[in-house]
């Protein structure tokens, strides 16, 4: 391993320069204007995968963006890693809040700023460089590896479940490795053993065929903005509990062991409030902040639109109102069942005075694994070797829809080892990745392959 680590240290600057090239591609999967960019990014990744010495590299078409595949199966008897990551990124608006352009990666104070720096290009690239270091120094890897990169993660991985089902043979492996999550805190590396799921909806209300004069019509015709606000207000009670009937039926309660373990994590609530400018925390009564975000489901309004929002005042009764809402789910809530309960509730509480349209959007299942399998233990050793401290075990509030699919369709456990930070600004302006974590993450990833190679005999 010494040669590998030397190689990584010597190439530190080159790694960063190459990452900048990847970060320059605006592969925003949500926006039709970027179709060509997303495809270009897939090509770029494939080219890079060939360059570092992976084999059988190809783009595999889906009805949406292609999956980039590559492998190195030269370690007979050793386990096979299925590495998953995504090459698409979130939109960048509001653009004026970025301190440097989102697709011109800029290093400031030890952080590299760009859309995708942490989520997920920087973390994918860290594995590329770990693989490259092994292959360049010894001509081999200590494990077999298959890589799949998706271009639709940020829009709900709509075609990936089908892809996994159709390519079971190509995806034969012993364990999934993913780096698409933050570490617990600066200097506190972590392994994540649970993710929340998601169901997402758009609600449209119409109260009239056109906007109306609020003096001539106000008081006699429904105001859809008001109706929508009243409906949304019924989604949660004052104690932060979701009021959709049946919503909590399948929720697996937190165990005492988890609660105790999480209490020992170095989480500073004051600091958290200060970092994010939160005057006072709010959430479901009876749960701590970590419990609320990691182990409890929630209902959130992601966007609201209605009426006049320009400067000045306009007396108008809007014709329509729209809300984007989503629910984060925990094991064992089923997205389809929750979606049906939500729709039934919305139909019941919508006033007769409005026309209602409900549109279901993307989503994914929640996931949780036990962390006593040999691969997780191997990852813990690798992180300790790479970062110099033992990782803590965390769950996360975000979602990676395919993780539960890997479990259900391929029977594979996943190891989620992320090197982002909680203040990485993922999905927000000024997304960033700590350069030292990127570098340490390359070393830890290289060690991860080494540790996994020795953790168990390969079966795939
Ligand atoms: N990298 C995140 C997932 C994540 C976020 C994991 C925070 C752990 C902590 C991922 O790219 C993401 O944002 N996923 C979406 C999925 C959705 C579009 C189905 C999410 O969580 O909103
Ligand atoms: Zn991501």
PDB file of C-alpha atoms in Angstrom, residues 16 19-24 92 97-119 122 186 421 423-426 428-435 438:
ATOM      1  CA  UNK A  16      -7.554  18.568  -8.202  1.00  0.00           C
ATOM      2  CA  UNK A  19     -11.586  17.243 -10.935  1.00  0.00           C
ATOM      3  CA  UNK A  20     -12.020  20.852 -12.094  1.00  0.00           C
ATOM      4  CA  UNK A  21     -12.497  19.621 -15.673  1.00  0.00           C
ATOM      5  CA  UNK A  22     -15.261  17.284 -14.578  1.00  0.00           C
ATOM      6  CA  UNK A  23     -16.885  20.023 -12.500  1.00  0.00           C
ATOM      7  CA  UNK A  24     -16.915  22.332 -15.533  1.00  0.00           C
ATOM      8  CA  UNK A  92     -27.766  26.191  -9.715  1.00  0.00           C
ATOM      9  CA  UNK A  97     -25.847  33.968  -4.575  1.00  0.00           C
ATOM     10  CA  UNK A  98     -22.799  32.058  -5.868  1.00  0.00           C
ATOM     11  CA  UNK A  99     -19.486  33.676  -4.915  1.00  0.00           C
ATOM     12  CA  UNK A 100     -17.776  32.110  -7.932  1.00  0.00           C
ATOM     13  CA  UNK A 101     -19.423  30.652 -11.057  1.00  0.00           C
ATOM     14  CA  UNK A 102     -20.916  27.192 -10.315  1.00  0.00           C
ATOM     15  CA  UNK A 103     -19.174  25.534 -13.270  1.00  0.00           C
ATOM     16  CA  UNK A 104     -15.767  27.168 -12.828  1.00  0.00           C
ATOM     17  CA  UNK A 105     -14.413  25.256  -9.866  1.00  0.00           C
ATOM     18  CA  UNK A 106     -12.541  27.613  -7.555  1.00  0.00           C
ATOM     19  CA  UNK A 107     -10.422  26.766  -4.510  1.00  0.00           C
ATOM     20  CA  UNK A 108     -10.864  29.134  -1.553  1.00  0.00           C
ATOM     21  CA  UNK A 109      -9.709  28.467   2.022  1.00  0.00           C
ATOM     22  CA  UNK A 110      -9.086  24.787   1.422  1.00  0.00           C
ATOM     23  CA  UNK A 111     -12.465  24.150  -0.197  1.00  0.00           C
ATOM     24  CA  UNK A 112     -13.232  23.538  -3.850  1.00  0.00           C
ATOM     25  CA  UNK A 113     -16.426  25.383  -4.813  1.00  0.00           C
ATOM     26  CA  UNK A 114     -18.604  24.189  -7.706  1.00  0.00           C
ATOM     27  CA  UNK A 115     -21.939  22.541  -8.361  1.00  0.00           C
ATOM     28  CA  UNK A 116     -21.334  18.808  -7.933  1.00  0.00           C
ATOM     29  CA  UNK A 117     -18.123  19.265  -5.888  1.00  0.00           C
ATOM     30  CA  UNK A 118     -19.558  17.124  -3.091  1.00  0.00           C
ATOM     31  CA  UNK A 119     -22.749  15.767  -4.643  1.00  0.00           C
ATOM     32  CA  UNK A 122     -15.994  14.992  -6.293  1.00  0.00           C
ATOM     33  CA  UNK A 186     -15.222  17.871  10.154  1.00  0.00           C
ATOM     34  CA  UNK A 421     -19.449  17.793   5.226  1.00  0.00           C
ATOM     35  CA  UNK A 423     -22.224  22.396   5.518  1.00  0.00           C
ATOM     36  CA  UNK A 424     -21.224  21.368   1.974  1.00  0.00           C
ATOM     37  CA  UNK A 425     -24.174  23.346   0.499  1.00  0.00           C
ATOM     38  CA  UNK A 426     -25.412  20.443  -1.592  1.00  0.00           C
ATOM     39  CA  UNK A 428     -27.708  25.147  -2.656  1.00  0.00           C
ATOM     40  CA  UNK A 429     -25.490  28.014  -3.828  1.00  0.00           C
ATOM     41  CA  UNK A 430     -21.733  27.670  -3.109  1.00  0.00           C
ATOM     42  CA  UNK A 431     -21.583  23.884  -2.987  1.00  0.00           C
ATOM     43  CA  UNK A 432     -18.110  22.850  -1.891  1.00  0.00           C
ATOM     44  CA  UNK A 433     -15.838  19.959  -0.979  1.00  0.00           C
ATOM     45  CA  UNK A 434     -13.026  20.150   1.526  1.00  0.00           C
ATOM     46  CA  UNK A 435      -9.832  19.594  -0.456  1.00  0.00           C
ATOM     47  CA  UNK A 438     -11.023  14.809  -1.043  1.00  0.00           C
TER      48      UNK A 438
END
